[in-house]
CSV table of C-alpha atoms in Angstrom, one decimal:
chain,number,residue,atom,x,y,z
A,284,MET,CA,-154.8,-138.9,-0.1
A,285,THR,CA,-152.0,-137.6,-1.2
A,286,LYS,CA,-148.8,-137.3,0.2
A,287,LYS,CA,-149.2,-133.3,0.0
A,288,THR,CA,-152.5,-133.6,1.5
A,289,CYS,CA,-151.3,-135.5,4.4
A,290,LEU,CA,-148.3,-133.2,5.2
A,291,ALA,CA,-150.6,-129.6,5.2
A,292,PHE,CA,-152.2,-131.5,8.1
A,293,THR,CA,-149.5,-132.7,10.1
A,294,LEU,CA,-148.0,-129.1,9.9
A,295,ALA,CA,-152.1,-127.5,10.6
A,296,ALA,CA,-152.1,-130.5,14.3
A,297,LEU,CA,-148.2,-128.9,15.1
A,298,LEU,CA,-148.7,-125.5,14.2
A,299,ALA,CA,-151.8,-126.2,16.1
A,300,ALA,CA,-150.0,-127.7,19.8
A,301,THR,CA,-147.7,-125.3,19.7
A,302,ALA,CA,-150.6,-121.9,20.0
A,303,VAL,CA,-151.8,-124.2,22.7
A,304,GLN,CA,-149.2,-124.4,25.0
A,305,ALA,CA,-147.7,-120.9,24.2
A,306,GLN,CA,-151.3,-120.4,25.6
A,307,VAL,CA,-151.3,-122.3,29.0
A,308,PRO,CA,-149.6,-120.5,32.2
A,309,ALA,CA,-146.4,-121.7,33.9
A,310,GLY,CA,-147.0,-124.1,35.8
A,311,ASN,CA,-149.9,-125.3,34.8
A,312,SER,CA,-150.1,-128.4,33.3
A,313,MET,CA,-152.3,-130.3,30.6
A,314,VAL,CA,-152.9,-133.2,30.9
A,315,GLY,CA,-154.4,-135.5,29.7
A,316,ASN,CA,-155.1,-139.0,27.7
A,317,THR,CA,-155.0,-139.8,23.4
A,318,ALA,CA,-157.5,-141.5,21.9
A,319,PRO,CA,-156.5,-144.9,20.6
A,320,GLY,CA,-154.8,-145.3,17.5
A,321,VAL,CA,-154.3,-141.0,16.6
A,322,LYS,CA,-150.7,-141.9,18.1
A,323,GLU,CA,-150.3,-144.2,15.8
A,324,THR,CA,-151.6,-141.6,12.9
A,325,LEU,CA,-149.8,-138.9,14.1
A,326,ALA,CA,-145.8,-140.6,13.6
A,327,ALA,CA,-147.5,-141.9,10.3
A,328,GLN,CA,-147.9,-139.2,8.9
A,329,ALA,CA,-145.3,-137.9,10.6
A,330,ASP,CA,-142.5,-140.2,8.2
A,331,VAL,CA,-144.0,-139.1,5.3
A,332,SER,CA,-141.6,-137.1,3.3
A,333,VAL,CA,-142.0,-135.7,0.6
A,334,GLU,CA,-139.3,-135.7,-2.6
A,335,ALA,CA,-138.7,-133.2,-5.8
A,336,VAL,CA,-139.6,-134.5,-8.8
A,337,GLN,CA,-136.9,-133.8,-11.0
A,338,ALA,CA,-138.1,-133.3,-14.6
A,339,PRO,CA,-135.7,-136.5,-16.7
A,340,VAL,CA,-132.1,-135.3,-17.8
A,341,ALA,CA,-131.3,-136.8,-20.9
A,342,GLU,CA,-128.3,-139.4,-21.0
A,343,GLN,CA,-125.2,-137.9,-21.7
A,344,GLN,CA,-121.8,-139.9,-22.5
A,345,ALA,CA,-119.2,-139.2,-19.2
A,346,ALA,CA,-115.9,-138.3,-20.2
A,347,PRO,CA,-112.9,-140.7,-20.6
A,348,ALA,CA,-111.1,-140.1,-17.3
A,349,GLY,CA,-108.1,-138.2,-17.6
A,350,GLN,CA,-109.7,-135.9,-21.1
A,351,GLU,CA,-110.5,-132.9,-20.5
A,352,ASN,CA,-111.9,-131.7,-24.2
A,353,PHE,CA,-113.5,-135.4,-25.3
A,354,VAL,CA,-115.0,-135.4,-28.9
A,355,ALA,CA,-118.7,-136.8,-29.2
A,356,PRO,CA,-118.0,-139.8,-32.1
A,357,ARG,CA,-119.1,-138.7,-35.2
A,358,GLU,CA,-123.0,-139.6,-36.5
A,359,GLU,CA,-123.7,-140.5,-39.5
A,360,VAL,CA,-125.5,-139.2,-41.2
A,361,PRO,CA,-127.6,-140.5,-43.6
A,362,GLN,CA,-126.6,-138.9,-47.2
A,363,SER,CA,-129.6,-136.8,-48.7
A,364,ALA,CA,-131.4,-138.2,-51.8
A,365,LYS,CA,-129.9,-137.3,-54.8
A,366,GLU,CA,-131.7,-134.2,-56.5
A,367,ALA,CA,-133.2,-134.5,-59.5
A,368,PRO,CA,-131.7,-132.4,-62.8
A,369,ALA,CA,-133.2,-129.9,-64.3
A,370,PRO,CA,-135.2,-129.4,-67.3
A,371,ARG,CA,-133.0,-128.8,-70.4
A,372,VAL,CA,-134.7,-125.8,-71.9
A,373,VAL,CA,-134.1,-125.7,-76.0
A,374,PHE,CA,-134.4,-122.2,-77.4
A,375,ASN,CA,-134.7,-122.0,-80.7
A,376,PRO,CA,-136.2,-119.0,-82.9
A,377,LYS,CA,-137.6,-119.1,-86.5
A,378,ASN,CA,-135.2,-116.2,-87.9
A,379,ARG,CA,-131.7,-114.5,-85.9
A,380,ARG,CA,-134.0,-110.4,-86.3
A,381,ASP,CA,-133.8,-108.7,-82.7
A,382,PRO,CA,-137.8,-107.8,-82.5
A,383,THR,CA,-136.4,-104.6,-80.9
A,384,LEU,CA,-135.0,-104.0,-83.8
A,385,SER,CA,-137.3,-102.7,-87.4
A,386,PRO,CA,-137.1,-104.8,-90.7
A,387,ASP,CA,-135.3,-102.0,-92.3
A,388,ASP,CA,-132.8,-101.7,-89.6
A,389,PHE,CA,-131.9,-105.3,-89.1
A,390,LEU,CA,-131.2,-105.5,-93.3
A,391,LEU,CA,-128.7,-102.7,-93.1
A,392,LEU,CA,-127.0,-104.0,-89.6
A,393,GLN,CA,-127.0,-107.4,-92.5
A,394,TYR,CA,-125.8,-105.0,-95.3
A,395,ARG,CA,-122.9,-104.2,-93.1
A,396,GLU,CA,-122.2,-107.3,-91.2
A,397,GLN,CA,-122.1,-109.0,-94.7
A,398,GLN,CA,-119.5,-105.9,-96.0
A,399,ARG,CA,-117.2,-106.0,-92.7
A,400,LEU,CA,-116.8,-109.9,-93.1
A,401,ALA,CA,-116.6,-109.5,-97.1
A,402,ALA,CA,-113.1,-107.4,-95.8
A,403,LEU,CA,-112.6,-109.9,-93.3
A,404,GLU,CA,-111.9,-112.4,-96.8
A,405,ALA,CA,-110.8,-110.1,-98.9
A,406,GLU,CA,-108.1,-109.4,-96.0
A,407,ARG,CA,-107.3,-113.0,-95.3
A,408,GLN,CA,-106.9,-114.4,-99.6
A,409,ARG,CA,-104.2,-110.7,-100.0
A,410,LYS,CA,-102.3,-112.3,-96.6
A,411,LEU,CA,-102.3,-115.5,-98.3
A,412,ALA,CA,-101.3,-115.1,-101.7
A,413,GLU,CA,-98.3,-112.4,-100.2
A,414,GLU,CA,-97.3,-115.6,-98.3
A,415,ARG,CA,-97.5,-117.9,-100.7
A,416,ARG,CA,-95.2,-114.9,-103.3
A,417,ARG,CA,-93.1,-114.6,-100.7
A,418,ARG,CA,-92.8,-118.7,-99.8
A,419,GLU,CA,-92.2,-118.9,-103.4
A,420,GLU,CA,-89.0,-117.1,-104.3
A,421,ALA,CA,-87.3,-118.5,-101.1
A,422,GLU,CA,-88.1,-121.5,-103.4
A,423,ARG,CA,-86.6,-120.4,-106.4
A,424,LEU,CA,-84.0,-119.0,-104.6
A,425,ARG,CA,-83.1,-122.3,-102.9
A,426,GLN,CA,-83.7,-124.1,-106.5
A,427,LEU,CA,-80.4,-121.7,-108.0
A,428,GLU,CA,-78.7,-122.1,-105.0
A,429,LEU,CA,-78.9,-125.8,-105.6
A,430,ALA,CA,-77.7,-125.0,-108.9
A,431,ARG,CA,-75.0,-123.0,-108.2
A,432,ILE,CA,-73.2,-126.0,-106.0
A,433,LYS,CA,-73.5,-128.7,-108.3
A,434,ASP,CA,-73.5,-126.9,-111.8
A,435,PRO,CA,-70.8,-123.3,-110.9
A,436,THR,CA,-70.3,-122.3,-114.0
A,437,ARG,CA,-74.3,-121.3,-114.9
A,438,GLU,CA,-72.0,-118.8,-112.6
A,439,VAL,CA,-70.9,-117.4,-115.8
A,440,ARG,CA,-72.0,-119.8,-119.4
A,441,ASN,CA,-75.0,-117.0,-119.5
A,442,LYS,CA,-72.2,-113.8,-119.5
A,443,ILE,CA,-70.4,-115.6,-122.4
A,444,ARG,CA,-71.6,-115.5,-125.8
A,445,VAL,CA,-69.1,-116.3,-128.9
A,446,THR,CA,-69.5,-114.5,-131.6
A,447,GLY,CA,-67.1,-116.0,-133.7
A,448,ILE,CA,-64.5,-118.2,-134.6
A,449,ILE,CA,-61.0,-117.8,-136.6
A,450,GLY,CA,-58.6,-120.3,-136.1
A,451,GLU,CA,-57.3,-120.5,-132.4
A,452,GLU,CA,-59.4,-116.9,-132.2
A,453,VAL,CA,-62.0,-116.5,-130.4
A,454,PHE,CA,-64.6,-112.9,-130.7
A,455,ILE,CA,-67.2,-112.7,-127.8
A,456,GLY,CA,-68.0,-109.6,-127.7
A,457,SER,CA,-65.4,-107.4,-129.1
A,458,ARG,CA,-63.2,-108.8,-127.3
A,459,ILE,CA,-60.2,-111.2,-129.3
A,460,TYR,CA,-59.6,-114.4,-126.8
A,461,THR,CA,-56.7,-117.5,-127.1
A,462,ILE,CA,-56.8,-120.2,-125.3
A,463,GLY,CA,-55.3,-119.5,-122.2
A,464,LYS,CA,-56.9,-116.2,-121.8
A,465,SER,CA,-59.9,-116.0,-119.0
A,466,ILE,CA,-63.2,-113.9,-118.9
A,467,TYR,CA,-65.4,-113.6,-115.9
A,468,GLY,CA,-62.6,-116.5,-114.4
A,469,ALA,CA,-63.6,-118.9,-117.0
A,470,ARG,CA,-60.4,-119.8,-119.3
A,471,ILE,CA,-60.8,-121.5,-122.3
A,472,ILE,CA,-59.1,-124.2,-123.2
A,473,GLU,CA,-60.0,-126.0,-126.2
A,474,VAL,CA,-61.2,-124.2,-129.6
A,475,HIS,CA,-63.2,-125.9,-132.1
A,476,PRO,CA,-64.2,-124.0,-135.5
A,477,ASP,CA,-68.5,-124.5,-134.6
A,478,GLU,CA,-67.8,-124.5,-130.3
A,479,VAL,CA,-65.5,-122.9,-127.2
A,480,VAL,CA,-64.7,-125.0,-124.3
A,481,PHE,CA,-64.5,-123.4,-120.8
A,482,SER,CA,-62.6,-124.5,-117.5
A,483,TYR,CA,-64.9,-123.3,-113.8
A,484,LYS,CA,-64.0,-123.5,-110.8
A,485,GLY,CA,-62.9,-127.5,-112.2
A,486,HIS,CA,-65.9,-127.8,-114.3
A,487,LYS,CA,-66.2,-127.2,-117.6
A,488,PHE,CA,-68.7,-126.1,-119.9
A,489,VAL,CA,-68.8,-125.2,-123.8
A,490,ARG,CA,-70.5,-122.3,-125.6
A,491,LYS,CA,-71.0,-122.3,-129.6
A,492,VAL,CA,-71.1,-119.9,-131.3
A,493,GLN,CA,-73.9,-117.1,-132.2
A,494,LEU,CA,-74.6,-115.5,-134.8
A,495,ASP,CA,-77.4,-113.5,-134.2
């Protein structure tokens, strides 16, 4: 017999005894002999106790004393397997024609694109040529400036044209000059039968007679 069955029989016996005692008139007493072994059985059944069966509770780690907010130790999470790389898809069409366009439309668009690229190339070449001319002009002016610094007589040498010499008189253009006279800042320092020596800013230069 299980504990629950024994307990049920014990409770039923106690209830029956209580009902009998309630029905006995006052002043009457019922005295009888108990069968041997009954008292021991009733006592043994009366000592039976039923304990509530509790479901197993998961063990929890107690928090340290004095710490209200206790954080459980971090559990190591195994790393997930490395994802396999996605397969590489290569699209290599035979031509670049849009399938939604007709052959004529594609030809027209291709021609317009070629014209646009040609115009861009022509503009690029024009800018390059313009930049090249600008650099050449800047270089020419630089060389002239360097030449003037090295030989300042270049400023006036090409302006003086000797047309004739008679003794110490020099014919330059329609005027006559002698030693010590200046023209364009250049002073005559020597006169020879076929050439004249000038001095300009500390530099000497010679001009020959030009009959043409």
